[in-house]
Short mmCIF file of C-alpha atoms in Angstrom, two decimals:
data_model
loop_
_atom_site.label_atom_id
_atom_site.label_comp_id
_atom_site.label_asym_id
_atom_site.label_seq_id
_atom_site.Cartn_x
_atom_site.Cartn_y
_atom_site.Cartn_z
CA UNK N 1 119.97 129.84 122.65
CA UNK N 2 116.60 131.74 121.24
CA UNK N 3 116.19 134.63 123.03
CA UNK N 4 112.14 135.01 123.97
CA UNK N 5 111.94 138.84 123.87
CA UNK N 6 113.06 138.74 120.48
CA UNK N 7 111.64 135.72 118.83
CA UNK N 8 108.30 137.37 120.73
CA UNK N 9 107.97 140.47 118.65
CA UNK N 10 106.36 139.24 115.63
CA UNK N 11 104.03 136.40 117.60
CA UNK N 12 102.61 139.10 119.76
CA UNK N 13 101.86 141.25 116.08
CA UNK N 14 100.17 137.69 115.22
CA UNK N 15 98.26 137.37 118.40
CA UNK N 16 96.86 140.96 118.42
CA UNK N 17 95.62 140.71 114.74
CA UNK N 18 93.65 137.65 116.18
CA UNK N 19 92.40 139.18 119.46
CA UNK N 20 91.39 142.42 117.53
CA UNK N 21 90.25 141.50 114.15
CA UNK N 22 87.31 140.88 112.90
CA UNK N 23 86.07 144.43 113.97
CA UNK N 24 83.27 144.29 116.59
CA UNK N 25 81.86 147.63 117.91
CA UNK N 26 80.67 146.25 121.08
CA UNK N 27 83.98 144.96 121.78
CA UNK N 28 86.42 147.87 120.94
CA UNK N 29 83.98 149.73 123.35
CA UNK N 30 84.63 147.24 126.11
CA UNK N 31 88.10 147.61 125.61
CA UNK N 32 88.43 151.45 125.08
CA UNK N 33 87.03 151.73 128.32
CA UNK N 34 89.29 148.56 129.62
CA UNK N 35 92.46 151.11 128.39
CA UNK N 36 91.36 154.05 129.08
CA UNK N 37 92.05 152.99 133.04
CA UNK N 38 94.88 151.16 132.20
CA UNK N 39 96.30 154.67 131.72
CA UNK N 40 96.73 154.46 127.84
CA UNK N 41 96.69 158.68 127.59
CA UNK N 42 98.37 159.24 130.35
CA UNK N 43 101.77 161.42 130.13
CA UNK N 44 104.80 162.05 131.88
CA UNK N 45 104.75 165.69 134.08
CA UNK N 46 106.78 168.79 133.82
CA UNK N 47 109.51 169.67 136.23
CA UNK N 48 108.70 172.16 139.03
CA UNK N 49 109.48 175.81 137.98
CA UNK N 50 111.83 177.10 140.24
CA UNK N 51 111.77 180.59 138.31
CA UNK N 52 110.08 182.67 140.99
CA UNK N 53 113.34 183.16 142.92
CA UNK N 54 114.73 184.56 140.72
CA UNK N 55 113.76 188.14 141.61
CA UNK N 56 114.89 187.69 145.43
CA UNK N 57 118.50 189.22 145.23
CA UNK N 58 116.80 192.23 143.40
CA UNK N 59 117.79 195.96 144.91
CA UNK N 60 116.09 198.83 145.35
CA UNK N 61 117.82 201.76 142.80
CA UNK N 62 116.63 204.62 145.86
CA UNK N 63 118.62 205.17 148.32
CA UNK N 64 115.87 205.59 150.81
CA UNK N 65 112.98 203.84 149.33
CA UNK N 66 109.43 204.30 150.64
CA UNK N 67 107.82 200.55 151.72
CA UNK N 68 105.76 199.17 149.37
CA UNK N 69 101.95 198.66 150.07
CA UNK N 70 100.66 195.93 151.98
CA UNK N 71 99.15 193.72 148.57
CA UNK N 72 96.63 192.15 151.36
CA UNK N 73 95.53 195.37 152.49
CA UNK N 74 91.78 196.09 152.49
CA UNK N 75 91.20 192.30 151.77
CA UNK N 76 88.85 191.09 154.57
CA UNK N 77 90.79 188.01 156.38
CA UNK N 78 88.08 185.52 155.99
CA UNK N 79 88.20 186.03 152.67
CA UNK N 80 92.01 184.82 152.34
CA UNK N 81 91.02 182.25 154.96
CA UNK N 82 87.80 180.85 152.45
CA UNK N 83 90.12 180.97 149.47
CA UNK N 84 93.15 178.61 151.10
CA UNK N 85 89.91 176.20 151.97
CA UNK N 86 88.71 175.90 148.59
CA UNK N 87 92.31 175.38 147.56
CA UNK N 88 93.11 172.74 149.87
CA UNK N 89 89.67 171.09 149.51
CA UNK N 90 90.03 171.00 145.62
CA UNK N 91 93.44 169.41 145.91
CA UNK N 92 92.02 166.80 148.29
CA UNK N 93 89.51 166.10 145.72
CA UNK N 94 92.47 165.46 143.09
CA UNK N 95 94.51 163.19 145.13
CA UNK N 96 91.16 161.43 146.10
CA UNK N 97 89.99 161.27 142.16
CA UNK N 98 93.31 160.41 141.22
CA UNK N 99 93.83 157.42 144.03
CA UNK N 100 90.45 156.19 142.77
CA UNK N 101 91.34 156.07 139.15
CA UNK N 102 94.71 154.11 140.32
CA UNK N 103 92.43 151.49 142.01
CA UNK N 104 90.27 150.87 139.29
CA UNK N 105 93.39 150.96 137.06
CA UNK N 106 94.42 148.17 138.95
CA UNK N 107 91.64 145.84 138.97
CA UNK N 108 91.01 146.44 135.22
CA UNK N 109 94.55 144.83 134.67
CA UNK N 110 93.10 142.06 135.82
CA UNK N 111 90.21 142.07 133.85
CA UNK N 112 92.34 142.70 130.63
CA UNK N 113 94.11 139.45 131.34
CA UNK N 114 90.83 137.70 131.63
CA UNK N 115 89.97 139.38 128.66
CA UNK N 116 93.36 137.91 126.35
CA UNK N 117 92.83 134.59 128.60
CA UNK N 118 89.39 133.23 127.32
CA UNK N 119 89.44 136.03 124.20
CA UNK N 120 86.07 137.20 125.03
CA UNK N 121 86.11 140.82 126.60
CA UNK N 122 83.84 141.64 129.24
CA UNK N 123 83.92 144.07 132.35
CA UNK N 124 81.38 143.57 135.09
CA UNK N 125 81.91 140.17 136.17
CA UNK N 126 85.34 140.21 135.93
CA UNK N 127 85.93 142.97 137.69
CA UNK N 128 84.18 141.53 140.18
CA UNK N 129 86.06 138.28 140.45
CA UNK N 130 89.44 140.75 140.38
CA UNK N 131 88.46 143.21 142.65
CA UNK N 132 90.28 142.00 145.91
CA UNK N 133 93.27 141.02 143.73
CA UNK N 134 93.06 144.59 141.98
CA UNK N 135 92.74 145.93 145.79
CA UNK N 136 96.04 144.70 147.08
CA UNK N 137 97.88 145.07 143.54
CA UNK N 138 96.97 149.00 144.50
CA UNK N 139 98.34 148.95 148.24
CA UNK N 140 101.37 147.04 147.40
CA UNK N 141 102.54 149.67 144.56
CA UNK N 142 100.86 152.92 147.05
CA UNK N 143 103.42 151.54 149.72
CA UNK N 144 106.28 150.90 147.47
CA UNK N 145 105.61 154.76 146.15
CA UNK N 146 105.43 156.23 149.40
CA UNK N 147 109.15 154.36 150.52
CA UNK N 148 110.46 156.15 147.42
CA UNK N 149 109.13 159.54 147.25
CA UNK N 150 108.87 160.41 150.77
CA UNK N 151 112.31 160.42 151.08
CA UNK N 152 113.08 162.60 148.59
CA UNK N 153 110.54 165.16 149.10
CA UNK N 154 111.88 165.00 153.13
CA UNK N 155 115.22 165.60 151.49
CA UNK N 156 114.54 168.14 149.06
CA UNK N 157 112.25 170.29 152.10
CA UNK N 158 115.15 169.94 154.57
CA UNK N 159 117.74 170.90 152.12
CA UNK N 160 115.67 174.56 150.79
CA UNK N 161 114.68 175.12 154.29
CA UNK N 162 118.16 174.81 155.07
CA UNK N 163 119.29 177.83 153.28
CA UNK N 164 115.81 179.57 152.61
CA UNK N 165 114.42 179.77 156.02
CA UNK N 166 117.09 177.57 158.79
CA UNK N 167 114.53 179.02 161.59
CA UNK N 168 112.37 177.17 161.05
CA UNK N 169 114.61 173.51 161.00
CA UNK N 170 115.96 174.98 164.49
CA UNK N 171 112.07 175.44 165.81
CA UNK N 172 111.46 171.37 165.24
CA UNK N 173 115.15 170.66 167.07
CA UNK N 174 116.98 170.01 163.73
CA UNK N 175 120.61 171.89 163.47
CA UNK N 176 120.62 173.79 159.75
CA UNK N 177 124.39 173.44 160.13
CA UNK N 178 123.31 169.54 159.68
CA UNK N 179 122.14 169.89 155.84
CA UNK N 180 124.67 172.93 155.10
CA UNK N 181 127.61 171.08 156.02
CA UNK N 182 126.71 168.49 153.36
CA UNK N 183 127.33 170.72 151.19
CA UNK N 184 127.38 170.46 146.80
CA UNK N 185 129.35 166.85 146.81
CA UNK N 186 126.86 165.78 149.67
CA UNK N 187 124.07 166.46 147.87
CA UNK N 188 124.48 164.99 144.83
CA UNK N 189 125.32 161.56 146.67
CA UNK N 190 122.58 161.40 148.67
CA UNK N 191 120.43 161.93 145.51
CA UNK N 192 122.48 159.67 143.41
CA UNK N 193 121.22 157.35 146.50
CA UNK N 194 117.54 157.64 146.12
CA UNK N 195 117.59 158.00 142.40
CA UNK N 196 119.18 154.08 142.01
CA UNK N 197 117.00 153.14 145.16
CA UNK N 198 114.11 154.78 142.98
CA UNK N 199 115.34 152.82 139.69
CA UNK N 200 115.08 149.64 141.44
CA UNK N 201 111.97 149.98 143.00
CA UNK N 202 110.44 151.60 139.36
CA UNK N 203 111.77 147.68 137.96
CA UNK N 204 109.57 146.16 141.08
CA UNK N 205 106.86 148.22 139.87
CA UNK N 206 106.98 147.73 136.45
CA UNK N 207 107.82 143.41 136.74
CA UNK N 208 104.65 143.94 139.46
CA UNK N 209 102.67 145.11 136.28
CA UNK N 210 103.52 142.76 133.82
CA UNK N 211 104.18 139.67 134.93
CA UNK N 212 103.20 139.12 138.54
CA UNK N 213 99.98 140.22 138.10
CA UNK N 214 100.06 137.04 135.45
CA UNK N 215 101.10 135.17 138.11
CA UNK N 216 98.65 136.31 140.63
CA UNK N 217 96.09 135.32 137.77
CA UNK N 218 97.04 131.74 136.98
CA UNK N 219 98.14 130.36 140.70
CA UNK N 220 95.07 132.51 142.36
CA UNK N 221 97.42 134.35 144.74
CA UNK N 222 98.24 137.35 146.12
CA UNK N 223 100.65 140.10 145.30
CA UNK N 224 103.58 138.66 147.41
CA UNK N 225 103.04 135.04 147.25
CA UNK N 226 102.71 135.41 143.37
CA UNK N 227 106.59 137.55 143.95
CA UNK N 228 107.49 134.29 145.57
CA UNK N 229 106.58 132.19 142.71
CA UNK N 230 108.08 134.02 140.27
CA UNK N 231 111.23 134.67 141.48
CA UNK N 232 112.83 131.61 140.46
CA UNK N 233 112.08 132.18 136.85
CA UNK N 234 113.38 135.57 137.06
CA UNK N 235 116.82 134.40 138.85
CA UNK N 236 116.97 131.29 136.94
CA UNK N 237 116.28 133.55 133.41
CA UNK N 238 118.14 136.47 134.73
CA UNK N 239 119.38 137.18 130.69
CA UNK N 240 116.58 136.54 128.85
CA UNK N 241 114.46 139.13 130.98
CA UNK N 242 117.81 141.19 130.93
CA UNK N 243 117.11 141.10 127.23
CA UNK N 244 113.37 141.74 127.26
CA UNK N 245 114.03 145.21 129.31
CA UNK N 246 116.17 146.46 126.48
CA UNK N 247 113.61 145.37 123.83
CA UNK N 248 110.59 146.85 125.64
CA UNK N 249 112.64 150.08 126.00
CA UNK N 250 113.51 149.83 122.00
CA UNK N 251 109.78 148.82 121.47
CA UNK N 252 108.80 151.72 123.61
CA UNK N 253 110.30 154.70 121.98
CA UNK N 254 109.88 153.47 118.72
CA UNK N 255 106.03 152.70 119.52
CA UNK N 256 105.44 156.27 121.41
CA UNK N 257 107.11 158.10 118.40
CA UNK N 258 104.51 156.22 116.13
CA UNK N 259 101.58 157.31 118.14
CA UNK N 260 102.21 160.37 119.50
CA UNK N 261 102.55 161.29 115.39
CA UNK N 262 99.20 159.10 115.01
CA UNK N 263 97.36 160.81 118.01
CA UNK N 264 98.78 165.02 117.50
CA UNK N 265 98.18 165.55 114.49
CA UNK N 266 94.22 165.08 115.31
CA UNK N 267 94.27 166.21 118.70
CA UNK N 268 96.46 170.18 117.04
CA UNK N 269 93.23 170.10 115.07
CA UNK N 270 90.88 169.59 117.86
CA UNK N 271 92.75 171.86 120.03
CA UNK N 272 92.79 174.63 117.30
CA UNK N 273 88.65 174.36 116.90
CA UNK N 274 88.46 174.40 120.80
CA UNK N 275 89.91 178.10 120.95
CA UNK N 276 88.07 178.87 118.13
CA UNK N 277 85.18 178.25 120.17
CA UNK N 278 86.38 179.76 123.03
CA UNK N 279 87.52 183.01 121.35
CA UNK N 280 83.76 183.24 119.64
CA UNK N 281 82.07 182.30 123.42
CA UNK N 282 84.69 185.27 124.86
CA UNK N 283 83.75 188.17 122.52
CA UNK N 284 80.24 187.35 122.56
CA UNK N 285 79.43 187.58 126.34
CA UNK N 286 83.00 189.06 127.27
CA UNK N 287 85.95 187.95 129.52
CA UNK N 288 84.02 188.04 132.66
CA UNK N 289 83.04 184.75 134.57
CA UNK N 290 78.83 184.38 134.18
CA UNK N 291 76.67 181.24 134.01
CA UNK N 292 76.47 181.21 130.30
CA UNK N 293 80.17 181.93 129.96
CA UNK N 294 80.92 178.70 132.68
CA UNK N 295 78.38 176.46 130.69
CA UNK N 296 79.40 177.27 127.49
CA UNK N 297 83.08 177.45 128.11
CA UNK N 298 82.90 173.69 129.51
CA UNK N 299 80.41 171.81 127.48
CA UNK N 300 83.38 173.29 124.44
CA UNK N 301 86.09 171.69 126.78
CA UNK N 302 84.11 168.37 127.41
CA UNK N 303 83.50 167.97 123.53
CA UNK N 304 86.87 168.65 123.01
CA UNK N 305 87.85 165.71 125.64
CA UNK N 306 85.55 163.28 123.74
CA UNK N 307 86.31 163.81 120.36
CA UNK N 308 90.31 163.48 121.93
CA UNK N 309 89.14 160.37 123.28
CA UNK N 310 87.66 158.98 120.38
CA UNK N 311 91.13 159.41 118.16
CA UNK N 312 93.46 158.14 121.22
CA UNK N 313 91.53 155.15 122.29
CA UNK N 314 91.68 152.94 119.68
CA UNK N 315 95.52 153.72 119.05
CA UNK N 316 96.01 153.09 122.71
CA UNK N 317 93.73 149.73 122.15
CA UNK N 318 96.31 148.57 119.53
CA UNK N 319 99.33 149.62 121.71
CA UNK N 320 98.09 147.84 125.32
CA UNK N 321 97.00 144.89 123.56
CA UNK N 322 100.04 144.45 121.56
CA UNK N 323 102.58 144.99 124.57
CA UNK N 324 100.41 142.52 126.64
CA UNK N 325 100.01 139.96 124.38
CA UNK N 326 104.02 140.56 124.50
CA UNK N 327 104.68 140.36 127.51
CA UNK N 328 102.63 137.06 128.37
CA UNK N 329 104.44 135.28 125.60
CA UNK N 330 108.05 136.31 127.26
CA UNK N 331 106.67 135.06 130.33
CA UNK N 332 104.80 132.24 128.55
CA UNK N 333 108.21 130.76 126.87
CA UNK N 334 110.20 131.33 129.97
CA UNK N 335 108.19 129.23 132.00
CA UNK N 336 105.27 127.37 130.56
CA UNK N 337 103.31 127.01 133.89
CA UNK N 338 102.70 130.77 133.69
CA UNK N 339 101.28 130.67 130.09
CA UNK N 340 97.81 132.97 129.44
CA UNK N 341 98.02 132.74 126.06
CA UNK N 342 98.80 130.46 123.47
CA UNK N 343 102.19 129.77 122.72
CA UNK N 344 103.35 129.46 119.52
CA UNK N 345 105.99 126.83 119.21
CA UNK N 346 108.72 127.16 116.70
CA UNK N 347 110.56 124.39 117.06
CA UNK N 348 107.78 122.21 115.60
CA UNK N 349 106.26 125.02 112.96
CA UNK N 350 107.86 123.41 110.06
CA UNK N 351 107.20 119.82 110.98
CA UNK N 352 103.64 120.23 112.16
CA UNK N 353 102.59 123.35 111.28
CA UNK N 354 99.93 121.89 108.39
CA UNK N 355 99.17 118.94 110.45
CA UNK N 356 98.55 120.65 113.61
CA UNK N 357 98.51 124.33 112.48
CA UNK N 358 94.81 125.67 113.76
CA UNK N 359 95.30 124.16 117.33
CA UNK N 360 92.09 123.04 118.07
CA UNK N 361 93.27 119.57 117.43
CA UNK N 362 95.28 117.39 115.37
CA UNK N 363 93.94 118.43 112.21
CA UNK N 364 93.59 122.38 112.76
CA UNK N 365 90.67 124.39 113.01
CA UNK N 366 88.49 122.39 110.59
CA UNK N 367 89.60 118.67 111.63
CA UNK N 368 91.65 118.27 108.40
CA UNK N 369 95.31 117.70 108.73
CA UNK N 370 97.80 116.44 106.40
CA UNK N 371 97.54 112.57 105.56
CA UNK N 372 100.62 111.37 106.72
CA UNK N 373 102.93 111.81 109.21
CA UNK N 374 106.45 112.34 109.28
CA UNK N 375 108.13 108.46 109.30
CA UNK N 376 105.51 107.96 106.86
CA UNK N 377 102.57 106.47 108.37
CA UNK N 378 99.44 107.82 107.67
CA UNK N 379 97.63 110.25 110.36
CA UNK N 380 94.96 108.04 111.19
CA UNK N 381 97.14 105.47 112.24
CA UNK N 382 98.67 107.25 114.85
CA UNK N 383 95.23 106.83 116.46
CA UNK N 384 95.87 103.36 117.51
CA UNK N 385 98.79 103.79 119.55
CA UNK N 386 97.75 104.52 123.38
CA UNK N 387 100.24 107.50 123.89
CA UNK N 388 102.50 108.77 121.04
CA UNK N 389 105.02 111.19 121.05
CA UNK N 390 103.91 113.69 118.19
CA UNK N 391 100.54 114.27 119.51
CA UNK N 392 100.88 114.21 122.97
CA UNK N 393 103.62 117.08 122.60
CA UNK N 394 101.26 118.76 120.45
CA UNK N 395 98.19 119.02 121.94
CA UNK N 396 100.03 119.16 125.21
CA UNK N 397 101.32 122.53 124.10
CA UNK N 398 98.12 123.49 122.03
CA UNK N 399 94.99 122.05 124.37
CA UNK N 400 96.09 120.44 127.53
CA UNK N 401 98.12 123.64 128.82
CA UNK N 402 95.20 125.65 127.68
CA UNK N 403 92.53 123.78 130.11
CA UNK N 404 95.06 123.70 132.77
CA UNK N 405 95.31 127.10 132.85
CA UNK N 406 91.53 127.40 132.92
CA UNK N 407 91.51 125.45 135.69
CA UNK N 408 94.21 127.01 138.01
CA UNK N 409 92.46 130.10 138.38
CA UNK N 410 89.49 130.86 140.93
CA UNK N 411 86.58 131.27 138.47
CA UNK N 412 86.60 127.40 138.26
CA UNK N 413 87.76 124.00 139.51
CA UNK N 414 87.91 122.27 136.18
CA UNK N 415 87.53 123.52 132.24
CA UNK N 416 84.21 121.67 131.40
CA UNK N 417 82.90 124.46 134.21
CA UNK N 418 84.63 127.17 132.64
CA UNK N 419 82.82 126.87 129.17
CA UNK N 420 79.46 126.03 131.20
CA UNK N 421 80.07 129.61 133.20
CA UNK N 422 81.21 131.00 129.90
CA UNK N 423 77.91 129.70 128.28
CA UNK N 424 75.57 131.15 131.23
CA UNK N 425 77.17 133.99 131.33
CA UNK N 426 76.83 134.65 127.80
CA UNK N 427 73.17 133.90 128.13
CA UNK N 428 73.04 136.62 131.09
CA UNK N 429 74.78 140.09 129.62
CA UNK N 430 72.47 142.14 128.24
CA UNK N 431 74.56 144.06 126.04
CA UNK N 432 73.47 142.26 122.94
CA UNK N 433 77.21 141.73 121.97
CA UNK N 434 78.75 138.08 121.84
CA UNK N 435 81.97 136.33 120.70
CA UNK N 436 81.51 132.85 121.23
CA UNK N 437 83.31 130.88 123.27
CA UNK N 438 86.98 130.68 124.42
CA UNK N 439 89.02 129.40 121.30
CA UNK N 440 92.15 129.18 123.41
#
């Protein structure tokens, strides 16, 4: 039995070379901008330093010490209140900015997948088409968040206030003795708890991601109903995805070790030039916060962000379009009603692949196949029979899956539409970049 996440790997190094390459400017900017919401520099956080308690057992070495100075004293109380307002409103702002960046994360998947559909890449239309699908891609993964982390922070809260301040627990009618009587053993189980119930919903997530959204794509549906659909192929190819979660882990790690190499070694450099700068704007107009300092200081920080950008993004367009393309053709071979892409089939590669290798029709890109068939006859002879076996299969895997899959999405009821929205809509951006019409 082939495995798909294995027999995958290479294809999806095949189809990226073709969806990348030739170089076009004006498409590598489309898609750097595609990626860079898809989250491509994005990086795990650091644990929460808990090394500020560590000074709270400390004793005094007087015997009769003197009490310390109020540190709030002779700072005017509107003042502290102003300051927690600014803090507050500025971590508003962040949740806000970082919510919105989520949302248009999630309708640019959408638009990627258009983009690796019909292999032409552009962002305002479909991110028009997408943006209701994008819309409840974002509220079904906000609410599956909040079910997982609100638990454990109401855990982790009750537990320190517990022991750091139990007042307060018996002020809102809950018993300290409660969380204490848990104790170590307690603990540990009820986090061993969340953290499979977080492992499980982190594999909803992630399946949500990669395939679903395929599926939400090809059967025009939304986030449940396209759950619904693919379930089935999931239970039915339980081991073959089993397989493709250890492969995408190997691929992963391997991938990440690559270009975090690829992207640091720039970025120490650009890092090291940016305190230059700093250190030069510093001992110029000195340490003190002025307008020249503040302008200065972050037109050297926005530079720096660019020219970070401009080394990441096109490593992170390699990566996401790679692991996509991967992705659709697991999902692709496990069931072929699901297919974006193109397929490749290797069962018939060594019997067809001259005669049919281009897959634009029975003779390849350029109408020129081989002359004779397998049992001998010549090609043009297979013409005359009214349905026969060796092309139907292979334009049924090459063309007529290709225009069905055109046509099962919302953007149009059949695929002579498609290319006649393709063409107008080619004629309408005003870019100035074009690349022709779907070859898929």
């Amino acid at each position: 039995m082939p495995w798909y996440a294995i027999d995958s790997i290479d294809d999806a190094i095949d189809s990226t070379r073709r969806f990348l390459f030739p170089f076009s400017l004006g498409r590598w900017l489309r898609l750097a901008v595609i990626v860079f919401f898809l989250g491509a520099l994005s990086t795990g956080g650091t644990p929460p330093n808990f090394g500020g308690f560590g000074n709270a057992g400390d004793t005094p070495t007087q015997p009769q010490p003197t009490p310390s100075p109020d540190p709030t004293t002779g700072v005017d109380p509107g003042t502290l209140g102003q300051i927690a307002l600014l803090v507050a409103g500025l971590f508003v702002l962040l949740v806000v900015l970082a919510l919105l960046f989520g949302l248009v994360g999630d309708v640019m998947r959408f638009v990627f997948l258009d983009a690796l559909r019909t292999d032409d890449v552009r962002i305002r239309g479909p991110f028009r088409r997408r943006l209701g699908k994008g819309v409840r891609l974002f509220a079904f993964k906000l609410l599956l968040t909040l079910a997982v982390n609100v638990p454990i922070i109401a855990g982790v809260l009750l537990f320190v206030l517990a022991f750091a301040a139990p007042e307060l627990l018996s002020g809102v009618g809950v018993a300290p003795g409660i969380v204490t009587g848990l104790g170590a053993i307690g603990f540990v189980a009820v986090f061993a708890l969340l953290a499979v119930v977080s492992i499980v919903l982190g594999l909803v997530v992630g399946l949500t991601n990669t395939f679903v959204t395929a599926v939400m794509l090809v059967d025009d549906v939304g986030v449940v109903e396209g759950w619904r659909r693919f379930w089935p192929t999931l239970r039915g190819e339980w081991k073959q995805y089993l397989v493709y979660l250890v492969m995408r882990a190997i691929l992963g790690i391997g991938v990440g070790i690559v270009t975090s190499i690829v992207v640091a070694i720039p970025g120490l450099v650009i890092g090291a030039i940016t305190v230059v700068v700093v250190i030069a704007i510093v001992s110029v107009f000195g340490a003190t916060l002025s307008p020249a300092t503040v302008v200065l200081g972050g037109l050297t920080l926005l530079a720096a962000f660019v020219a970070f950008l401009i080394v990441a993004l096109p490593v992170g367009i390699v990566v996401q379009t790679y692991f996509r393309m991967y992705e659709l053709i697991v999902l692709g071979r496990s069931n072929p009603s699901f297919a974006l892409v193109t397929i490749p089939d290797d069962d018939s590669d060594e019997n067809t692949g001259d005669e049919f290798g281009g897959g634009d029709g029975p003779g390849g890109p350029g109408g020129v196949g081989d002359d004779r068939t397998d049992d001998g006859r010549s090609a043009g002879d297979s013409t005359d029979e009214p349905t026969g076996y060796t092309t139907d299969e292979s334009t049924g895997r090459s063309t007529g899956d290709s225009s069905s899959r055109r046509s099962t999405t919302d953007e149009t009821p059949s695929a002579g539409g498609d290319e006649a929205d393709a063409d107008e809509e080619e004629r309408d951006d005003d870019s100035g970049f074009r690349f022709g019409p779907d070859k898929r």
